[in-house]
Amino acid sequence: MNNPKPTLITLDNLSKAYTEAGRSHPVLETITWNFAEGEFVALFGKSGSGKSTLLNLISGIDKPSAGSVRIRQNGRIADITGMSDRERTLFRRVYIGIIFQFFNLIPTLTVLENVTLPLELAGRGRQSRVHASELLERVGLGDRLSTFPDKLSGGEQQRVAIARALSHDPLLILADEPTGNLDESTGDSVLSLLLELTRDAGKTLIMATHAPEIAELADRVLHIERGKLVANS
């Protein structure tokens, strides 16, 4: 009998609402859920259902209206909702990697500099360029280190974004529609690369997506419906 994987992330009665013109608009309501170490979770939902909001709450980019997000790191539990903005930023630099649909590469930095930046921000400057170069070699861009993002195809830019997200060896990878801005063939290639790299490194991957084929690859499939998190039946 296999031992269950330890829990990495705990969401406890997590809610998020936005206020506009004096009225509250709930997006997520009292979500309680656990995510295990090393699992790949595919997160589905209609546009505007709250997928990106949930990823932002887990990463600490946004704060919930109620409830908490706890992440286990180095044998301790960190309640990121109780942290200051600066504390959440520092936590994210060390423990979380994020992949965006529109890449979010810094246009004035080269490919190598984009991937090296998270390492430098996390205080790992000494060997950062060597490590970043090795990672870019693995994603097939070892010959594009000095290239700027505007000279890359969409698929190449997303490969840089994947390398950047993994560069500082985070516990958790959050991917928000990582293939949504790519054609089908390029998207399949990028997805295969992302899964290979995260599984080889034993990372937890939570991916917001509309792509039905991803459901077959995930360890768990979740849906956001009317502000609630629901497991695939």
PDB file of C-alpha atoms in Angstrom:
ATOM      1  CA  MET A   1       0.000   0.000   0.000  1.00  0.00           C
ATOM      2  CA  ASN A   2       1.430   3.379  -0.998  1.00  0.00           C
ATOM      3  CA  ASN A   3       1.852   6.007   1.669  1.00  0.00           C
ATOM      4  CA  PRO A   4      -0.047   9.206   0.869  1.00  0.00           C
ATOM      5  CA  LYS A   5       2.095  12.147  -0.128  1.00  0.00           C
ATOM      6  CA  PRO A   6       2.457  14.847   2.523  1.00  0.00           C
ATOM      7  CA  THR A   7       0.383  17.985   2.147  1.00  0.00           C
ATOM      8  CA  LEU A   8       2.200  21.005   0.719  1.00  0.00           C
ATOM      9  CA  ILE A   9      -0.646  23.564   0.536  1.00  0.00           C
ATOM     10  CA  THR A  10      -3.709  23.950   2.743  1.00  0.00           C
ATOM     11  CA  LEU A  11      -6.554  26.286   1.817  1.00  0.00           C
ATOM     12  CA  ASP A  12      -8.831  26.933   4.793  1.00  0.00           C
ATOM     13  CA  ASN A  13     -12.210  28.616   4.197  1.00  0.00           C
ATOM     14  CA  LEU A  14     -10.616  30.767   1.512  1.00  0.00           C
ATOM     15  CA  SER A  15     -12.848  33.491   0.082  1.00  0.00           C
ATOM     16  CA  LYS A  16     -12.311  36.426  -2.231  1.00  0.00           C
ATOM     17  CA  ALA A  17     -14.717  39.206  -3.145  1.00  0.00           C
ATOM     18  CA  TYR A  18     -14.197  42.487  -4.965  1.00  0.00           C
ATOM     19  CA  THR A  19     -16.068  45.674  -4.148  1.00  0.00           C
ATOM     20  CA  GLU A  20     -17.308  47.936  -6.920  1.00  0.00           C
ATOM     21  CA  ALA A  21     -19.597  50.933  -6.522  1.00  0.00           C
ATOM     22  CA  GLY A  22     -20.271  49.926  -2.946  1.00  0.00           C
ATOM     23  CA  ARG A  23     -21.351  46.401  -3.865  1.00  0.00           C
ATOM     24  CA  SER A  24     -19.495  43.182  -3.054  1.00  0.00           C
ATOM     25  CA  HIS A  25     -18.933  40.705  -5.897  1.00  0.00           C
ATOM     26  CA  PRO A  26     -17.852  37.273  -4.609  1.00  0.00           C
ATOM     27  CA  VAL A  27     -15.424  35.304  -6.780  1.00  0.00           C
ATOM     28  CA  LEU A  28     -14.343  32.450  -4.495  1.00  0.00           C
ATOM     29  CA  GLU A  29     -16.325  31.278  -1.469  1.00  0.00           C
ATOM     30  CA  THR A  30     -15.145  29.277   1.563  1.00  0.00           C
ATOM     31  CA  ILE A  31     -12.751  26.964  -0.294  1.00  0.00           C
ATOM     32  CA  THR A  32     -11.103  24.322   1.893  1.00  0.00           C
ATOM     33  CA  TRP A  33      -8.644  22.044   0.105  1.00  0.00           C
ATOM     34  CA  ASN A  34      -5.256  20.323   0.368  1.00  0.00           C
ATOM     35  CA  PHE A  35      -2.630  19.925  -2.354  1.00  0.00           C
ATOM     36  CA  ALA A  36       0.030  17.230  -1.980  1.00  0.00           C
ATOM     37  CA  GLU A  37       3.745  17.397  -2.619  1.00  0.00           C
ATOM     38  CA  GLY A  38       4.752  16.460  -6.146  1.00  0.00           C
ATOM     39  CA  GLU A  39       1.271  16.267  -7.659  1.00  0.00           C
ATOM     40  CA  PHE A  40       0.049  17.850 -10.879  1.00  0.00           C
ATOM     41  CA  VAL A  41      -3.363  19.473 -10.465  1.00  0.00           C
ATOM     42  CA  ALA A  42      -5.298  20.767 -13.483  1.00  0.00           C
ATOM     43  CA  LEU A  43      -7.691  23.583 -12.627  1.00  0.00           C
ATOM     44  CA  PHE A  44     -10.629  24.144 -14.966  1.00  0.00           C
ATOM     45  CA  GLY A  45     -13.396  26.719 -15.040  1.00  0.00           C
ATOM     46  CA  LYS A  46     -15.111  29.188 -17.329  1.00  0.00           C
ATOM     47  CA  SER A  47     -13.422  32.492 -18.106  1.00  0.00           C
ATOM     48  CA  GLY A  48     -13.974  34.733 -15.104  1.00  0.00           C
ATOM     49  CA  SER A  49     -14.678  31.801 -12.780  1.00  0.00           C
ATOM     50  CA  GLY A  50     -11.748  32.637 -10.507  1.00  0.00           C
ATOM     51  CA  LYS A  51      -8.929  30.356 -11.688  1.00  0.00           C
ATOM     52  CA  SER A  52      -6.369  33.150 -11.903  1.00  0.00           C
ATOM     53  CA  THR A  53      -7.662  34.623  -8.657  1.00  0.00           C
ATOM     54  CA  LEU A  54      -7.077  31.318  -6.876  1.00  0.00           C
ATOM     55  CA  LEU A  55      -3.515  31.087  -8.204  1.00  0.00           C
ATOM     56  CA  ASN A  56      -2.878  34.671  -7.094  1.00  0.00           C
ATOM     57  CA  LEU A  57      -4.138  33.866  -3.596  1.00  0.00           C
ATOM     58  CA  ILE A  58      -1.977  30.750  -3.331  1.00  0.00           C
ATOM     59  CA  SER A  59       1.099  32.687  -4.471  1.00  0.00           C
ATOM     60  CA  GLY A  60       0.415  35.629  -2.187  1.00  0.00           C
ATOM     61  CA  ILE A  61       0.182  38.081  -5.080  1.00  0.00           C
ATOM     62  CA  ASP A  62      -3.329  38.840  -3.831  1.00  0.00           C
ATOM     63  CA  LYS A  63      -4.835  38.606  -0.339  1.00  0.00           C
ATOM     64  CA  PRO A  64      -8.097  36.799   0.465  1.00  0.00           C
ATOM     65  CA  SER A  65     -11.156  38.491   1.885  1.00  0.00           C
ATOM     66  CA  ALA A  66     -11.319  35.678   4.445  1.00  0.00           C
ATOM     67  CA  GLY A  67      -9.585  32.391   5.218  1.00  0.00           C
ATOM     68  CA  SER A  68      -5.963  31.364   4.916  1.00  0.00           C
ATOM     69  CA  VAL A  69      -3.319  29.801   2.673  1.00  0.00           C
ATOM     70  CA  ARG A  70      -0.674  27.703   4.437  1.00  0.00           C
ATOM     71  CA  ILE A  71       2.377  26.238   2.710  1.00  0.00           C
ATOM     72  CA  ARG A  72       4.745  23.743   4.284  1.00  0.00           C
ATOM     73  CA  GLN A  73       8.425  24.541   3.793  1.00  0.00           C
ATOM     74  CA  ASN A  74      11.472  23.078   5.509  1.00  0.00           C
ATOM     75  CA  GLY A  75       9.249  21.139   7.893  1.00  0.00           C
ATOM     76  CA  ARG A  76       7.382  24.245   9.034  1.00  0.00           C
ATOM     77  CA  ILE A  77       3.999  25.687   8.122  1.00  0.00           C
ATOM     78  CA  ALA A  78       3.988  29.209   6.700  1.00  0.00           C
ATOM     79  CA  ASP A  79       0.685  31.124   6.774  1.00  0.00           C
ATOM     80  CA  ILE A  80       1.262  33.444   3.841  1.00  0.00           C
ATOM     81  CA  THR A  81      -2.011  35.304   4.378  1.00  0.00           C
ATOM     82  CA  GLY A  82      -0.644  36.548   7.691  1.00  0.00           C
ATOM     83  CA  MET A  83       2.516  37.936   6.107  1.00  0.00           C
ATOM     84  CA  SER A  84       3.212  41.521   5.128  1.00  0.00           C
ATOM     85  CA  ASP A  85       3.512  42.424   1.442  1.00  0.00           C
ATOM     86  CA  ARG A  86       7.307  42.332   1.694  1.00  0.00           C
ATOM     87  CA  GLU A  87       7.302  38.980   3.511  1.00  0.00           C
ATOM     88  CA  ARG A  88       5.052  37.454   0.856  1.00  0.00           C
ATOM     89  CA  THR A  89       7.325  38.770  -1.903  1.00  0.00           C
ATOM     90  CA  LEU A  90      10.409  37.279  -0.247  1.00  0.00           C
ATOM     91  CA  PHE A  91       8.606  33.974   0.336  1.00  0.00           C
ATOM     92  CA  ARG A  92       7.549  33.833  -3.313  1.00  0.00           C
ATOM     93  CA  ARG A  93      11.110  34.490  -4.512  1.00  0.00           C
ATOM     94  CA  VAL A  94      12.324  31.378  -2.701  1.00  0.00           C
ATOM     95  CA  TYR A  95       9.467  28.872  -2.741  1.00  0.00           C
ATOM     96  CA  ILE A  96       7.152  29.626  -5.696  1.00  0.00           C
ATOM     97  CA  GLY A  97       7.653  29.729  -9.466  1.00  0.00           C
ATOM     98  CA  ILE A  98       5.001  31.311 -11.699  1.00  0.00           C
ATOM     99  CA  ILE A  99       4.380  30.801 -15.425  1.00  0.00           C
ATOM    100  CA  PHE A 100       2.091  33.313 -17.126  1.00  0.00           C
ATOM    101  CA  GLN A 101       0.029  32.970 -20.299  1.00  0.00           C
ATOM    102  CA  PHE A 102       1.690  36.027 -21.854  1.00  0.00           C
ATOM    103  CA  PHE A 103       5.210  35.073 -20.693  1.00  0.00           C
ATOM    104  CA  ASN A 104       5.931  38.338 -18.788  1.00  0.00           C
ATOM    105  CA  LEU A 105       9.578  38.349 -19.803  1.00  0.00           C
ATOM    106  CA  ILE A 106      11.499  41.578 -19.246  1.00  0.00           C
ATOM    107  CA  PRO A 107      12.083  42.939 -22.771  1.00  0.00           C
ATOM    108  CA  THR A 108      15.295  44.813 -21.924  1.00  0.00           C
ATOM    109  CA  LEU A 109      16.979  41.667 -20.542  1.00  0.00           C
ATOM    110  CA  THR A 110      18.456  38.835 -22.582  1.00  0.00           C
ATOM    111  CA  VAL A 111      17.204  35.264 -22.328  1.00  0.00           C
ATOM    112  CA  LEU A 112      19.978  34.415 -19.869  1.00  0.00           C
ATOM    113  CA  GLU A 113      19.387  37.549 -17.798  1.00  0.00           C
ATOM    114  CA  ASN A 114      15.646  36.822 -17.551  1.00  0.00           C
ATOM    115  CA  VAL A 115      16.340  33.361 -16.130  1.00  0.00           C
ATOM    116  CA  THR A 116      19.170  34.546 -13.880  1.00  0.00           C
ATOM    117  CA  LEU A 117      17.105  37.339 -12.301  1.00  0.00           C
ATOM    118  CA  PRO A 118      15.067  35.160  -9.857  1.00  0.00           C
ATOM    119  CA  LEU A 119      18.293  33.567  -8.631  1.00  0.00           C
ATOM    120  CA  GLU A 120      19.860  36.946  -7.983  1.00  0.00           C
ATOM    121  CA  LEU A 121      16.728  38.179  -6.193  1.00  0.00           C
ATOM    122  CA  ALA A 122      16.814  35.055  -4.010  1.00  0.00           C
ATOM    123  CA  GLY A 123      20.440  35.773  -3.099  1.00  0.00           C
ATOM    124  CA  ARG A 124      21.982  32.974  -5.143  1.00  0.00           C
ATOM    125  CA  GLY A 125      24.208  35.089  -7.341  1.00  0.00           C
ATOM    126  CA  ARG A 126      27.497  33.180  -7.279  1.00  0.00           C
ATOM    127  CA  GLN A 127      26.568  30.295  -9.585  1.00  0.00           C
ATOM    128  CA  SER A 128      23.357  31.751 -10.980  1.00  0.00           C
ATOM    129  CA  ARG A 129      24.576  32.254 -14.562  1.00  0.00           C
ATOM    130  CA  VAL A 130      25.980  28.728 -14.767  1.00  0.00           C
ATOM    131  CA  HIS A 131      22.761  27.204 -13.429  1.00  0.00           C
ATOM    132  CA  ALA A 132      20.570  29.370 -15.685  1.00  0.00           C
ATOM    133  CA  SER A 133      22.655  28.421 -18.728  1.00  0.00           C
ATOM    134  CA  GLU A 134      22.292  24.716 -17.924  1.00  0.00           C
ATOM    135  CA  LEU A 135      18.530  25.079 -17.532  1.00  0.00           C
ATOM    136  CA  LEU A 136      18.214  26.952 -20.830  1.00  0.00           C
ATOM    137  CA  GLU A 137      20.232  24.224 -22.506  1.00  0.00           C
ATOM    138  CA  ARG A 138      17.731  21.707 -21.186  1.00  0.00           C
ATOM    139  CA  VAL A 139      14.750  23.620 -22.606  1.00  0.00           C
ATOM    140  CA  GLY A 140      16.476  23.786 -25.991  1.00  0.00           C
ATOM    141  CA  LEU A 141      17.641  27.396 -25.899  1.00  0.00           C
ATOM    142  CA  GLY A 142      21.309  26.974 -25.101  1.00  0.00           C
ATOM    143  CA  ASP A 143      22.203  28.836 -28.298  1.00  0.00           C
ATOM    144  CA  ARG A 144      19.914  31.828 -27.556  1.00  0.00           C
ATOM    145  CA  LEU A 145      21.394  33.073 -24.275  1.00  0.00           C
ATOM    146  CA  SER A 146      22.187  36.563 -25.589  1.00  0.00           C
ATOM    147  CA  THR A 147      18.933  36.953 -27.531  1.00  0.00           C
ATOM    148  CA  PHE A 148      16.276  39.446 -26.445  1.00  0.00           C
ATOM    149  CA  PRO A 149      12.641  38.274 -26.015  1.00  0.00           C
ATOM    150  CA  ASP A 150      11.306  40.157 -29.053  1.00  0.00           C
ATOM    151  CA  LYS A 151      13.519  37.999 -31.294  1.00  0.00           C
ATOM    152  CA  LEU A 152      11.948  34.760 -30.006  1.00  0.00           C
ATOM    153  CA  SER A 153       8.832  32.914 -31.135  1.00  0.00           C
ATOM    154  CA  GLY A 154       5.940  32.472 -28.708  1.00  0.00           C
ATOM    155  CA  GLY A 155       6.981  28.913 -27.954  1.00  0.00           C
ATOM    156  CA  GLU A 156      10.567  29.977 -27.303  1.00  0.00           C
ATOM    157  CA  GLN A 157       9.424  32.760 -24.991  1.00  0.00           C
ATOM    158  CA  GLN A 158       7.330  30.307 -22.994  1.00  0.00           C
ATOM    159  CA  ARG A 159      10.319  27.959 -22.727  1.00  0.00           C
ATOM    160  CA  VAL A 160      12.287  30.850 -21.239  1.00  0.00           C
ATOM    161  CA  ALA A 161       9.401  31.480 -18.834  1.00  0.00           C
ATOM    162  CA  ILE A 162       9.443  27.812 -17.770  1.00  0.00           C
ATOM    163  CA  ALA A 163      13.201  27.948 -17.173  1.00  0.00           C
ATOM    164  CA  ARG A 164      12.778  31.151 -15.181  1.00  0.00           C
ATOM    165  CA  ALA A 165      10.037  29.620 -13.007  1.00  0.00           C
ATOM    166  CA  LEU A 166      12.202  26.589 -12.214  1.00  0.00           C
ATOM    167  CA  SER A 167      15.529  28.397 -11.881  1.00  0.00           C
ATOM    168  CA  HIS A 168      15.425  29.000  -8.118  1.00  0.00           C
ATOM    169  CA  ASP A 169      14.291  25.431  -7.344  1.00  0.00           C
ATOM    170  CA  PRO A 170      10.880  26.338  -5.868  1.00  0.00           C
ATOM    171  CA  LEU A 171       8.585  23.932  -4.030  1.00  0.00           C
ATOM    172  CA  LEU A 172       5.579  24.960  -6.088  1.00  0.00           C
ATOM    173  CA  ILE A 173       4.936  25.892  -9.726  1.00  0.00           C
ATOM    174  CA  LEU A 174       1.783  27.852 -10.578  1.00  0.00           C
ATOM    175  CA  ALA A 175       0.954  27.999 -14.290  1.00  0.00           C
ATOM    176  CA  ASP A 176      -1.831  30.260 -15.563  1.00  0.00           C
ATOM    177  CA  GLU A 177      -2.914  29.110 -19.037  1.00  0.00           C
ATOM    178  CA  PRO A 178       0.713  28.440 -20.075  1.00  0.00           C
ATOM    179  CA  THR A 179      -0.295  27.183 -23.539  1.00  0.00           C
ATOM    180  CA  GLY A 180      -3.251  29.521 -24.047  1.00  0.00           C
ATOM    181  CA  ASN A 181      -1.333  31.957 -26.252  1.00  0.00           C
ATOM    182  CA  LEU A 182       0.324  29.287 -28.431  1.00  0.00           C
ATOM    183  CA  ASP A 183      -0.767  27.280 -31.456  1.00  0.00           C
ATOM    184  CA  GLU A 184      -1.690  23.637 -30.827  1.00  0.00           C
ATOM    185  CA  SER A 185       1.601  22.083 -31.904  1.00  0.00           C
ATOM    186  CA  THR A 186       3.751  24.567 -29.984  1.00  0.00           C
ATOM    187  CA  GLY A 187       1.460  24.302 -26.966  1.00  0.00           C
ATOM    188  CA  ASP A 188       1.792  20.509 -26.904  1.00  0.00           C
ATOM    189  CA  SER A 189       5.578  20.802 -27.037  1.00  0.00           C
ATOM    190  CA  VAL A 190       5.698  23.376 -24.240  1.00  0.00           C
ATOM    191  CA  LEU A 191       3.320  21.321 -22.084  1.00  0.00           C
ATOM    192  CA  SER A 192       5.392  18.162 -22.520  1.00  0.00           C
ATOM    193  CA  LEU A 193       8.520  20.063 -21.534  1.00  0.00           C
ATOM    194  CA  LEU A 194       6.862  21.597 -18.476  1.00  0.00           C
ATOM    195  CA  LEU A 195       5.573  18.242 -17.228  1.00  0.00           C
ATOM    196  CA  GLU A 196       8.915  16.558 -17.824  1.00  0.00           C
ATOM    197  CA  LEU A 197      10.856  19.194 -15.904  1.00  0.00           C
ATOM    198  CA  THR A 198       8.442  19.469 -12.973  1.00  0.00           C
ATOM    199  CA  ARG A 199       8.041  15.711 -12.551  1.00  0.00           C
ATOM    200  CA  ASP A 200      11.772  15.070 -12.817  1.00  0.00           C
ATOM    201  CA  ALA A 201      12.299  17.596 -10.019  1.00  0.00           C
ATOM    202  CA  GLY A 202       9.342  16.367  -7.926  1.00  0.00           C
ATOM    203  CA  LYS A 203       7.611  19.746  -7.972  1.00  0.00           C
ATOM    204  CA  THR A 204       3.969  20.414  -7.177  1.00  0.00           C
ATOM    205  CA  LEU A 205       2.320  21.911 -10.275  1.00  0.00           C
ATOM    206  CA  ILE A 206      -1.058  23.659 -10.251  1.00  0.00           C
ATOM    207  CA  MET A 207      -2.156  24.664 -13.740  1.00  0.00           C
ATOM    208  CA  ALA A 208      -5.167  26.763 -14.683  1.00  0.00           C
ATOM    209  CA  THR A 209      -6.299  25.748 -18.148  1.00  0.00           C
ATOM    210  CA  HIS A 210      -9.114  25.413 -20.676  1.00  0.00           C
ATOM    211  CA  ALA A 211      -7.403  22.586 -22.590  1.00  0.00           C
ATOM    212  CA  PRO A 212      -9.365  19.326 -22.092  1.00  0.00           C
ATOM    213  CA  GLU A 213      -6.422  17.107 -23.057  1.00  0.00           C
ATOM    214  CA  ILE A 214      -4.549  18.253 -19.947  1.00  0.00           C
ATOM    215  CA  ALA A 215      -7.117  16.477 -17.767  1.00  0.00           C
ATOM    216  CA  GLU A 216      -5.754  13.129 -18.967  1.00  0.00           C
ATOM    217  CA  LEU A 217      -2.232  14.051 -17.861  1.00  0.00           C
ATOM    218  CA  ALA A 218      -3.017  15.452 -14.417  1.00  0.00           C
ATOM    219  CA  ASP A 219      -2.970  13.575 -11.121  1.00  0.00           C
ATOM    220  CA  ARG A 220      -6.121  15.454 -10.092  1.00  0.00           C
ATOM    221  CA  VAL A 221      -8.654  17.547 -11.965  1.00  0.00           C
ATOM    222  CA  LEU A 222     -10.514  20.336 -10.175  1.00  0.00           C
ATOM    223  CA  HIS A 223     -13.194  22.731 -11.376  1.00  0.00           C
ATOM    224  CA  ILE A 224     -14.233  26.126 -10.072  1.00  0.00           C
ATOM    225  CA  GLU A 225     -18.019  26.310 -10.196  1.00  0.00           C
ATOM    226  CA  ARG A 226     -19.955  29.201  -8.675  1.00  0.00           C
ATOM    227  CA  GLY A 227     -17.036  30.123  -6.474  1.00  0.00           C
ATOM    228  CA  LYS A 228     -16.469  26.599  -5.156  1.00  0.00           C
ATOM    229  CA  LEU A 229     -13.680  24.109  -5.850  1.00  0.00           C
ATOM    230  CA  VAL A 230     -15.079  20.782  -7.065  1.00  0.00           C
ATOM    231  CA  ALA A 231     -13.200  17.552  -7.816  1.00  0.00           C
ATOM    232  CA  ASN A 232     -13.739  15.789 -11.145  1.00  0.00           C
ATOM    233  CA  SER A 233     -16.369  13.102 -10.717  1.00  0.00           C
TER     234      SER A 233
END
